Each structure stands twice: as C-alpha cells, then as structure tokens.
PDB file of C-alpha atoms in Angstrom:
ATOM      1  CA  MET A  32      45.933  45.821 -56.744  1.00 67.00           C
ATOM      2  CA  THR A  33      43.231  44.246 -58.949  1.00 88.00           C
ATOM      3  CA  ALA A  34      45.174  42.615 -62.299  1.00 95.00           C
ATOM      4  CA  PRO A  35      43.719  44.838 -65.385  1.00 96.00           C
ATOM      5  CA  VAL A  36      41.059  43.198 -67.192  1.00 97.00           C
ATOM      6  CA  PHE A  37      41.417  42.077 -71.434  1.00 97.00           C
ATOM      7  CA  VAL A  38      38.637  40.390 -73.688  1.00 97.00           C
ATOM      8  CA  VAL A  39      38.791  38.038 -76.226  1.00 97.00           C
ATOM      9  CA  ASP A  40      36.841  35.810 -78.254  1.00 96.00           C
ATOM     10  CA  LYS A  41      37.714  32.807 -76.274  1.00 96.00           C
ATOM     11  CA  VAL A  42      39.836  32.770 -72.918  1.00 97.00           C
ATOM     12  CA  PRO A  43      42.580  30.031 -73.430  1.00 96.00           C
ATOM     13  CA  GLY A  44      42.732  26.931 -71.545  1.00 93.00           C
ATOM     14  CA  GLY A  45      46.454  27.546 -70.844  1.00 93.00           C
ATOM     15  CA  GLY A  46      50.154  27.686 -71.771  1.00 95.00           C
ATOM     16  CA  GLU A  47      51.313  31.098 -74.005  1.00 97.00           C
ATOM     17  CA  PHE A  48      48.426  33.622 -75.801  1.00 97.00           C
ATOM     18  CA  VAL A  49      49.220  36.204 -77.867  1.00 97.00           C
ATOM     19  CA  LEU A  50      46.859  39.322 -77.446  1.00 97.00           C
ATOM     20  CA  ASP A  51      46.664  41.902 -80.199  1.00 96.00           C
ATOM     21  CA  GLY A  52      44.625  44.423 -81.693  1.00 96.00           C
ATOM     22  CA  ALA A  53      42.686  46.706 -79.603  1.00 96.00           C
ATOM     23  CA  GLU A  54      43.440  44.498 -76.838  1.00 96.00           C
ATOM     24  CA  GLY A  55      46.931  44.331 -77.253  1.00 96.00           C
ATOM     25  CA  ARG A  56      46.974  48.484 -78.110  1.00 96.00           C
ATOM     26  CA  HIS A  57      46.046  49.086 -75.304  1.00 96.00           C
ATOM     27  CA  ALA A  58      47.739  46.858 -72.629  1.00 97.00           C
ATOM     28  CA  VAL A  59      50.978  47.504 -73.982  1.00 96.00           C
ATOM     29  CA  SER A  60      50.659  51.350 -75.338  1.00 96.00           C
ATOM     30  CA  VAL A  61      48.058  52.692 -72.890  1.00 95.00           C
ATOM     31  CA  LYS A  62      48.450  50.124 -69.827  1.00 95.00           C
ATOM     32  CA  ARG A  63      52.580  50.162 -71.012  1.00 96.00           C
ATOM     33  CA  LEU A  64      52.514  46.119 -69.095  1.00 96.00           C
ATOM     34  CA  HIS A  65      56.067  44.368 -68.984  1.00 94.00           C
ATOM     35  CA  ALA A  66      57.417  40.960 -68.487  1.00 96.00           C
ATOM     36  CA  ASP A  67      55.838  39.679 -64.581  1.00 96.00           C
ATOM     37  CA  GLU A  68      52.618  41.892 -64.293  1.00 97.00           C
ATOM     38  CA  GLU A  69      49.517  40.514 -63.759  1.00 97.00           C
ATOM     39  CA  VAL A  70      46.189  40.338 -66.236  1.00 98.00           C
ATOM     40  CA  THR A  71      43.600  38.783 -66.249  1.00 98.00           C
ATOM     41  CA  LEU A  72      41.839  37.255 -69.704  1.00 98.00           C
ATOM     42  CA  THR A  73      37.747  37.739 -70.117  1.00 98.00           C
ATOM     43  CA  ASP A  74      34.843  36.246 -72.820  1.00 97.00           C
ATOM     44  CA  GLY A  75      32.896  38.769 -70.484  1.00 97.00           C
ATOM     45  CA  ALA A  76      30.315  35.864 -69.891  1.00 97.00           C
ATOM     46  CA  GLY A  77      31.902  35.022 -66.996  1.00 97.00           C
ATOM     47  CA  ASN A  78      34.665  32.625 -68.341  1.00 97.00           C
ATOM     48  CA  TRP A  79      38.156  34.047 -67.495  1.00 97.00           C
ATOM     49  CA  ALA A  80      41.716  32.861 -66.746  1.00 98.00           C
ATOM     50  CA  ASP A  81      45.388  34.464 -64.365  1.00 97.00           C
ATOM     51  CA  ALA A  82      48.079  35.061 -66.239  1.00 97.00           C
ATOM     52  CA  VAL A  83      51.397  37.109 -66.681  1.00 97.00           C
ATOM     53  CA  VAL A  84      53.701  38.971 -68.883  1.00 97.00           C
ATOM     54  CA  VAL A  85      55.614  37.147 -70.772  1.00 97.00           C
ATOM     55  CA  ALA A  86      56.904  39.978 -73.335  1.00 96.00           C
ATOM     56  CA  ALA A  87      55.649  43.311 -74.628  1.00 95.00           C
ATOM     57  CA  GLU A  88      56.354  43.467 -78.700  1.00 94.00           C
ATOM     58  CA  GLY A  89      56.253  46.164 -80.677  1.00 93.00           C
ATOM     59  CA  LYS A  90      52.536  48.439 -79.808  1.00 94.00           C
ATOM     60  CA  ASP A  91      49.836  46.487 -79.897  1.00 95.00           C
ATOM     61  CA  ARG A  92      50.845  42.494 -79.286  1.00 96.00           C
ATOM     62  CA  LEU A  93      51.430  41.386 -75.173  1.00 96.00           C
ATOM     63  CA  VAL A  94      52.495  37.589 -75.137  1.00 97.00           C
ATOM     64  CA  VAL A  95      51.454  36.296 -72.058  1.00 97.00           C
ATOM     65  CA  ARG A  96      51.046  32.566 -69.973  1.00 97.00           C
ATOM     66  CA  VAL A  97      48.289  31.706 -68.182  1.00 98.00           C
ATOM     67  CA  THR A  98      48.936  30.787 -65.186  1.00 97.00           C
ATOM     68  CA  ALA A  99      44.744  30.138 -63.866  1.00 97.00           C
ATOM     69  CA  ARG A 100      41.297  29.367 -65.776  1.00 97.00           C
ATOM     70  CA  ALA A 101      38.186  29.506 -63.694  1.00 97.00           C
ATOM     71  CA  THR A 102      34.234  29.862 -64.190  1.00 97.00           C
ATOM     72  CA  GLU A 103      31.978  32.726 -62.496  1.00 96.00           C
ATOM     73  CA  GLU A 104      28.960  31.120 -61.793  1.00 94.00           C
ATOM     74  CA  GLU A 105      25.704  33.422 -62.296  1.00 94.00           C
ATOM     75  CA  PRO A 106      24.349  34.344 -59.296  1.00 95.00           C
ATOM     76  CA  ALA A 107      21.514  33.096 -57.377  1.00 96.00           C
ATOM     77  CA  VAL A 108      19.627  36.360 -57.496  1.00 97.00           C
ATOM     78  CA  ARG A 109      20.195  38.106 -60.933  1.00 98.00           C
ATOM     79  CA  ILE A 110      19.105  42.366 -61.119  1.00 98.00           C
ATOM     80  CA  THR A 111      17.592  43.633 -64.385  1.00 98.00           C
ATOM     81  CA  VAL A 112      17.355  47.755 -65.166  1.00 98.00           C
ATOM     82  CA  VAL A 113      14.715  48.655 -66.632  1.00 98.00           C
ATOM     83  CA  GLN A 114      16.065  52.254 -68.109  1.00 98.00           C
ATOM     84  CA  ALA A 115      14.176  54.309 -69.323  1.00 96.00           C
ATOM     85  CA  LEU A 116      16.006  56.903 -71.950  1.00 96.00           C
ATOM     86  CA  PRO A 117      17.750  59.738 -69.961  1.00 94.00           C
ATOM     87  CA  LYS A 118      18.315  63.100 -72.196  1.00 90.00           C
ATOM     88  CA  GLY A 119      22.132  63.456 -72.934  1.00 87.00           C
ATOM     89  CA  ASP A 120      25.206  61.382 -72.476  1.00 92.00           C
ATOM     90  CA  ARG A 121      22.785  60.687 -69.219  1.00 93.00           C
ATOM     91  CA  GLY A 122      22.019  56.916 -70.706  1.00 95.00           C
ATOM     92  CA  GLU A 123      26.155  56.101 -70.799  1.00 97.00           C
ATOM     93  CA  VAL A 124      26.735  57.204 -67.010  1.00 97.00           C
ATOM     94  CA  ALA A 125      23.542  55.101 -65.823  1.00 97.00           C
ATOM     95  CA  VAL A 126      24.350  52.039 -67.566  1.00 98.00           C
ATOM     96  CA  GLU A 127      28.702  52.853 -66.857  1.00 98.00           C
ATOM     97  CA  THR A 128      27.480  53.195 -63.128  1.00 98.00           C
ATOM     98  CA  MET A 129      25.131  49.936 -63.438  1.00 98.00           C
ATOM     99  CA  THR A 130      27.809  47.928 -64.438  1.00 98.00           C
ATOM    100  CA  GLU A 131      29.735  49.024 -62.220  1.00 97.00           C
ATOM    101  CA  THR A 132      27.254  47.923 -59.908  1.00 97.00           C
ATOM    102  CA  GLY A 133      27.248  44.891 -60.513  1.00 97.00           C
ATOM    103  CA  VAL A 134      24.001  44.757 -62.403  1.00 98.00           C
ATOM    104  CA  ASP A 135      23.201  41.631 -64.836  1.00 98.00           C
ATOM    105  CA  ALA A 136      21.340  43.122 -67.371  1.00 98.00           C
ATOM    106  CA  ILE A 137      20.327  46.426 -68.941  1.00 98.00           C
ATOM    107  CA  VAL A 138      17.132  46.896 -70.766  1.00 98.00           C
ATOM    108  CA  PRO A 139      16.626  50.684 -72.461  1.00 97.00           C
ATOM    109  CA  TRP A 140      12.863  51.499 -72.383  1.00 97.00           C
ATOM    110  CA  GLN A 141      11.216  53.811 -74.907  1.00 95.00           C
ATOM    111  CA  ALA A 142       8.465  55.423 -72.260  1.00 93.00           C
ATOM    112  CA  GLY A 143       6.252  57.972 -72.976  1.00 92.00           C
ATOM    113  CA  ARG A 144       7.709  60.910 -71.269  1.00 91.00           C
ATOM    114  CA  CYS A 145      11.169  60.095 -72.824  1.00 93.00           C
ATOM    115  CA  ILE A 146      12.805  63.133 -75.014  1.00 90.00           C
ATOM    116  CA  THR A 147      14.759  60.410 -76.547  1.00 89.00           C
ATOM    117  CA  GLN A 148      13.395  58.974 -79.170  1.00 90.00           C
ATOM    118  CA  TRP A 149      16.080  55.866 -80.226  1.00 93.00           C
ATOM    119  CA  LYS A 150      14.586  54.907 -83.699  1.00 90.00           C
ATOM    120  CA  GLY A 151      16.359  54.141 -87.031  1.00 91.00           C
ATOM    121  CA  GLU A 152      19.987  54.672 -87.316  1.00 92.00           C
ATOM    122  CA  ARG A 153      20.070  56.596 -84.207  1.00 90.00           C
ATOM    123  CA  GLY A 154      18.849  53.833 -82.280  1.00 92.00           C
ATOM    124  CA  LEU A 155      21.240  51.726 -83.589  1.00 95.00           C
ATOM    125  CA  LYS A 156      23.926  54.023 -82.519  1.00 95.00           C
ATOM    126  CA  SER A 157      22.608  54.399 -79.381  1.00 95.00           C
ATOM    127  CA  LEU A 158      22.743  51.315 -78.377  1.00 97.00           C
ATOM    128  CA  ALA A 159      26.287  50.512 -80.080  1.00 97.00           C
ATOM    129  CA  LYS A 160      27.302  52.852 -77.222  1.00 97.00           C
ATOM    130  CA  TRP A 161      25.458  51.022 -74.742  1.00 97.00           C
ATOM    131  CA  ARG A 162      26.830  47.723 -75.427  1.00 98.00           C
ATOM    132  CA  SER A 163      30.129  49.828 -75.759  1.00 97.00           C
ATOM    133  CA  THR A 164      30.054  51.475 -72.564  1.00 98.00           C
ATOM    134  CA  ALA A 165      28.826  48.014 -70.080  1.00 98.00           C
ATOM    135  CA  ARG A 166      31.777  46.364 -71.956  1.00 97.00           C
ATOM    136  CA  GLU A 167      34.961  48.837 -71.351  1.00 97.00           C
ATOM    137  CA  ALA A 168      33.199  49.436 -67.303  1.00 98.00           C
ATOM    138  CA  GLY A 169      33.252  45.839 -66.709  1.00 97.00           C
ATOM    139  CA  LYS A 170      37.145  45.818 -67.843  1.00 97.00           C
ATOM    140  CA  GLN A 171      37.769  49.009 -65.491  1.00 95.00           C
ATOM    141  CA  SER A 172      35.369  47.429 -62.311  1.00 96.00           C
ATOM    142  CA  ARG A 173      37.034  43.620 -62.898  1.00 96.00           C
ATOM    143  CA  ARG A 174      34.043  42.108 -64.065  1.00 97.00           C
ATOM    144  CA  VAL A 175      34.409  38.898 -65.865  1.00 97.00           C
ATOM    145  CA  ARG A 176      30.711  38.884 -66.829  1.00 97.00           C
ATOM    146  CA  PHE A 177      29.026  41.641 -68.561  1.00 98.00           C
ATOM    147  CA  PRO A 178      25.946  42.849 -68.382  1.00 98.00           C
ATOM    148  CA  ASP A 179      23.648  42.419 -71.011  1.00 98.00           C
ATOM    149  CA  VAL A 180      22.509  45.616 -73.098  1.00 98.00           C
ATOM    150  CA  ARG A 181      19.824  44.014 -74.583  1.00 98.00           C
ATOM    151  CA  GLU A 182      17.321  45.947 -77.717  1.00 96.00           C
ATOM    152  CA  ALA A 183      14.863  49.061 -76.605  1.00 96.00           C
ATOM    153  CA  MET A 184      11.761  47.986 -75.461  1.00 97.00           C
ATOM    154  CA  THR A 185       8.106  49.412 -75.864  1.00 96.00           C
ATOM    155  CA  THR A 186       5.971  49.861 -72.652  1.00 97.00           C
ATOM    156  CA  LYS A 187       4.085  46.555 -73.477  1.00 97.00           C
ATOM    157  CA  GLN A 188       7.249  44.541 -74.215  1.00 98.00           C
ATOM    158  CA  VAL A 189       8.357  45.724 -70.089  1.00 98.00           C
ATOM    159  CA  ALA A 190       4.953  44.983 -69.144  1.00 98.00           C
ATOM    160  CA  ALA A 191       5.933  41.355 -70.446  1.00 98.00           C
ATOM    161  CA  LEU A 192       9.191  41.430 -68.242  1.00 98.00           C
ATOM    162  CA  LEU A 193       7.744  42.027 -65.735  1.00 98.00           C
ATOM    163  CA  ALA A 194       5.476  39.394 -65.554  1.00 98.00           C
ATOM    164  CA  ARG A 195       7.370  36.855 -65.590  1.00 98.00           C
ATOM    165  CA  ALA A 196      10.238  38.038 -62.736  1.00 98.00           C
ATOM    166  CA  ASP A 197      10.660  36.962 -59.177  1.00 98.00           C
ATOM    167  CA  LEU A 198      10.071  40.507 -57.902  1.00 98.00           C
ATOM    168  CA  ALA A 199       9.201  43.524 -60.131  1.00 98.00           C
ATOM    169  CA  VAL A 200       9.944  46.336 -58.696  1.00 97.00           C
ATOM    170  CA  VAL A 201       8.892  50.197 -60.750  1.00 97.00           C
ATOM    171  CA  LEU A 202      10.881  52.938 -58.875  1.00 95.00           C
ATOM    172  CA  HIS A 203       8.424  55.815 -57.894  1.00 89.00           C
ATOM    173  CA  GLU A 204       8.870  58.924 -55.200  1.00 78.00           C
ATOM    174  CA  ASP A 205       5.332  59.514 -54.825  1.00 69.00           C
ATOM    175  CA  ARG A 206       3.733  57.951 -51.373  1.00 60.00           C
ATOM    176  CA  ASP A 207       0.806  58.820 -52.141  1.00 60.00           C
ATOM    177  CA  SER A 208       0.711  55.710 -55.368  1.00 59.00           C
ATOM    178  CA  GLY A 209       1.111  52.823 -52.264  1.00 68.00           C
ATOM    179  CA  SER A 210       4.785  52.937 -52.611  1.00 82.00           C
ATOM    180  CA  ALA A 211       6.946  51.104 -50.113  1.00 90.00           C
ATOM    181  CA  ALA A 212      11.070  52.034 -48.909  1.00 92.00           C
ATOM    182  CA  LEU A 213      12.761  49.825 -51.441  1.00 94.00           C
ATOM    183  CA  SER A 214      14.918  48.090 -48.479  1.00 94.00           C
ATOM    184  CA  THR A 215      12.031  45.990 -46.711  1.00 94.00           C
ATOM    185  CA  ALA A 216      10.714  44.755 -50.092  1.00 95.00           C
ATOM    186  CA  ASP A 217      10.822  40.934 -49.609  1.00 95.00           C
ATOM    187  CA  LEU A 218      13.632  40.321 -52.144  1.00 96.00           C
ATOM    188  CA  PRO A 219      13.396  35.432 -53.538  1.00 96.00           C
ATOM    189  CA  ALA A 220      16.214  33.602 -52.697  1.00 95.00           C
ATOM    190  CA  ARG A 221      16.845  32.799 -56.827  1.00 96.00           C
ATOM    191  CA  GLY A 222      15.544  33.905 -59.626  1.00 97.00           C
ATOM    192  CA  GLU A 223      15.476  37.481 -61.060  1.00 98.00           C
ATOM    193  CA  ILE A 224      14.703  40.872 -59.906  1.00 98.00           C
ATOM    194  CA  VAL A 225      13.192  43.129 -62.380  1.00 98.00           C
ATOM    195  CA  LEU A 226      13.804  46.629 -61.803  1.00 98.00           C
ATOM    196  CA  VAL A 227      12.180  50.105 -63.277  1.00 98.00           C
ATOM    197  CA  VAL A 228      13.174  52.951 -63.993  1.00 97.00           C
ATOM    198  CA  GLY A 229      11.625  55.952 -65.131  1.00 95.00           C
ATOM    199  CA  PRO A 230      12.236  58.822 -67.026  1.00 94.00           C
ATOM    200  CA  GLU A 231      13.142  62.637 -66.221  1.00 90.00           C
ATOM    201  CA  GLY A 232       9.186  63.274 -66.283  1.00 88.00           C
ATOM    202  CA  GLY A 233       7.939  60.207 -64.282  1.00 91.00           C
ATOM    203  CA  VAL A 234       6.251  56.775 -65.152  1.00 94.00           C
ATOM    204  CA  SER A 235       2.493  57.824 -66.254  1.00 94.00           C
ATOM    205  CA  PRO A 236      -0.073  57.158 -64.299  1.00 93.00           C
ATOM    206  CA  GLU A 237      -1.291  54.938 -67.358  1.00 96.00           C
ATOM    207  CA  GLU A 238       2.149  52.991 -67.549  1.00 96.00           C
ATOM    208  CA  LEU A 239       1.482  52.135 -64.050  1.00 95.00           C
ATOM    209  CA  ALA A 240      -0.978  50.707 -63.754  1.00 96.00           C
ATOM    210  CA  THR A 241       0.115  48.488 -66.908  1.00 97.00           C
ATOM    211  CA  PHE A 242       3.023  47.402 -65.299  1.00 97.00           C
ATOM    212  CA  ALA A 243       0.716  46.589 -61.916  1.00 96.00           C
ATOM    213  CA  GLU A 244      -1.156  44.226 -63.824  1.00 97.00           C
ATOM    214  CA  ALA A 245       1.979  42.196 -65.242  1.00 98.00           C
ATOM    215  CA  GLY A 246       2.633  42.326 -61.026  1.00 97.00           C
ATOM    216  CA  ALA A 247       5.222  44.766 -60.650  1.00 97.00           C
ATOM    217  CA  LYS A 248       4.892  47.137 -57.190  1.00 95.00           C
ATOM    218  CA  PRO A 249       5.827  50.403 -56.786  1.00 94.00           C
ATOM    219  CA  TYR A 250       8.669  51.621 -54.309  1.00 95.00           C
ATOM    220  CA  ARG A 251      10.772  54.348 -53.086  1.00 92.00           C
ATOM    221  CA  LEU A 252      14.485  54.742 -52.466  1.00 92.00           C
ATOM    222  CA  GLY A 253      14.333  57.611 -50.013  1.00 81.00           C
ATOM    223  CA  SER A 254      12.711  61.077 -49.145  1.00 80.00           C
ATOM    224  CA  SER A 255      14.830  62.798 -51.813  1.00 82.00           C
ATOM    225  CA  VAL A 256      14.416  62.352 -55.535  1.00 84.00           C
ATOM    226  CA  LEU A 257      17.129  60.933 -58.207  1.00 89.00           C
ATOM    227  CA  ARG A 258      17.917  61.785 -61.856  1.00 91.00           C
ATOM    228  CA  THR A 259      16.399  59.033 -63.587  1.00 92.00           C
ATOM    229  CA  SER A 260      20.819  58.250 -64.680  1.00 94.00           C
ATOM    230  CA  THR A 261      21.326  57.696 -60.793  1.00 95.00           C
ATOM    231  CA  ALA A 262      18.321  56.019 -59.569  1.00 96.00           C
ATOM    232  CA  GLY A 263      18.527  53.005 -61.208  1.00 96.00           C
ATOM    233  CA  THR A 264      22.485  52.544 -60.200  1.00 97.00           C
ATOM    234  CA  VAL A 265      21.092  52.972 -56.027  1.00 96.00           C
ATOM    235  CA  GLY A 266      18.227  51.199 -56.588  1.00 96.00           C
ATOM    236  CA  ALA A 267      20.679  48.268 -57.624  1.00 97.00           C
ATOM    237  CA  ALA A 268      23.356  49.013 -54.921  1.00 97.00           C
ATOM    238  CA  VAL A 269      20.421  48.386 -51.882  1.00 96.00           C
ATOM    239  CA  LEU A 270      19.965  45.465 -53.936  1.00 97.00           C
ATOM    240  CA  MET A 271      23.306  43.771 -53.816  1.00 96.00           C
ATOM    241  CA  ALA A 272      23.336  43.735 -50.346  1.00 95.00           C
ATOM    242  CA  ARG A 273      20.682  42.634 -49.395  1.00 94.00           C
ATOM    243  CA  THR A 274      20.959  39.954 -51.744  1.00 94.00           C
ATOM    244  CA  GLY A 275      24.244  38.990 -50.550  1.00 91.00           C
ATOM    245  CA  ARG A 276      25.958  39.847 -53.452  1.00 91.00           C
ATOM    246  CA  TRP A 277      28.251  42.367 -51.887  1.00 90.00           C
ATOM    247  CA  SER A 278      29.046  40.248 -48.220  1.00 81.00           C
TER     248      SER A 278
END
C-alpha cells in the first residue's frame, strides 16, 4: 500500500520534521500512524518528501524523519476542465473524481443554462468547497501536485481561455453539431488542452458559436449521454490515456 499523503506549507529538505495542526491530528488520531511507518509530505505544488515516522505524540503531533526529497515535473500536456456549475453537491463530486483522474486545473463556469448561481457570499463558499475537495481528493489519490481550482468564469472569459489553448474541446452529444469522437481528436505533444463541460441543460447555440469563434471544436464521448458531474472525469480519462499520462 502506498504511503499516506499529508500537506505542509513547505516541504522539509531533510532531518526531523514535526507534523502538527489539522494534518498532525489526522495522522495521529485518524490514521493512527506509529513509529517506522512511511508517509509522504507535499505542498501540493509538485514538491514532496518521503519520510518515516519517529514518534506519535499526543493527539496531533507526528515526528518524522525525511529520507528523500524531490519535485514532480509539470506534465508535457496539461489538462484543464471548464466545469459548468451543477446542482447540489454534484459540483464537489465532479471536482473529486476529476482530481483523482489527474486533471491539472478546474474552472467553474457560470453557463447560461446553469440553475445554480454563484453570487456574493454563496459563490465564495462554493469556491472554497471546491478547493477543499480538490485538496482532500489530491491527498486521497496520492497526488503531490493538486489541481488549480480557479475562480468562476463567464462565457466570455472561457472563450478567451479556449483561444489560448493548444487544443480546445467542447463536449457535445449532438451528432448534428458536427461533433467527432474525442478518442479521434488530434492531440498536441506539448501544451494545454482545455475541455468544456456544459450544464445539465446543455451548451446553448450562442455559447457554442462563441466557443467556435475562439477555435474550439465539438466532440462527443460516445453514444450515451453523461451527467455534467461525470462527463469531465470521463473526458479527462480519455485524454490521460491518449497523451500517455497513464502509461
């Protein structure tokens, strides 16, 4: 079994290190780690260290000894998913599974047909939930580079993001839109792929036109129609396999 991951502000370079606070409490009181067990410390930005537990003290203090330190390189092809805001807690479900899949960045999108609205305090709380979910899912899936969950974007802002991408994709299930299978898309060897996932009501014709002007093309995943909370994960999985990220 792989070593559990804990988040630190700065990854230690060597020697002994004390993991305390919320992460220390999780290690000692929840994971119940003991001497000689292995852990991984990361800042979530690609820097990480292997360590061995020296002692567990009290309820929230874990003393470890660093055995190795490294930095994970950025992937040659980065995958950003623009996720239309789902209803209820489906947004957190989408963030969780996309993080586990390996997505590099997640952009909340206030699409025209979204029922959910991120405004004022509610928007700030929802964004904080998405970021917290990405952090916890990153730890659970043993990642050392967590996805960047950005602030919510408008359709105009998403179009600008698509215009800068090396491959711009809009998931669209309607064959009449001219969509091709995502599994046949011509992928870049390096750079960024931006994948847009629409709301339950679908991407509007006006939004499709705006994205097309930015250089995005429609693609479909298969013959079945997926929920907005699962489409991004499945789309990312197709791209991960094809770019060699899963090899």
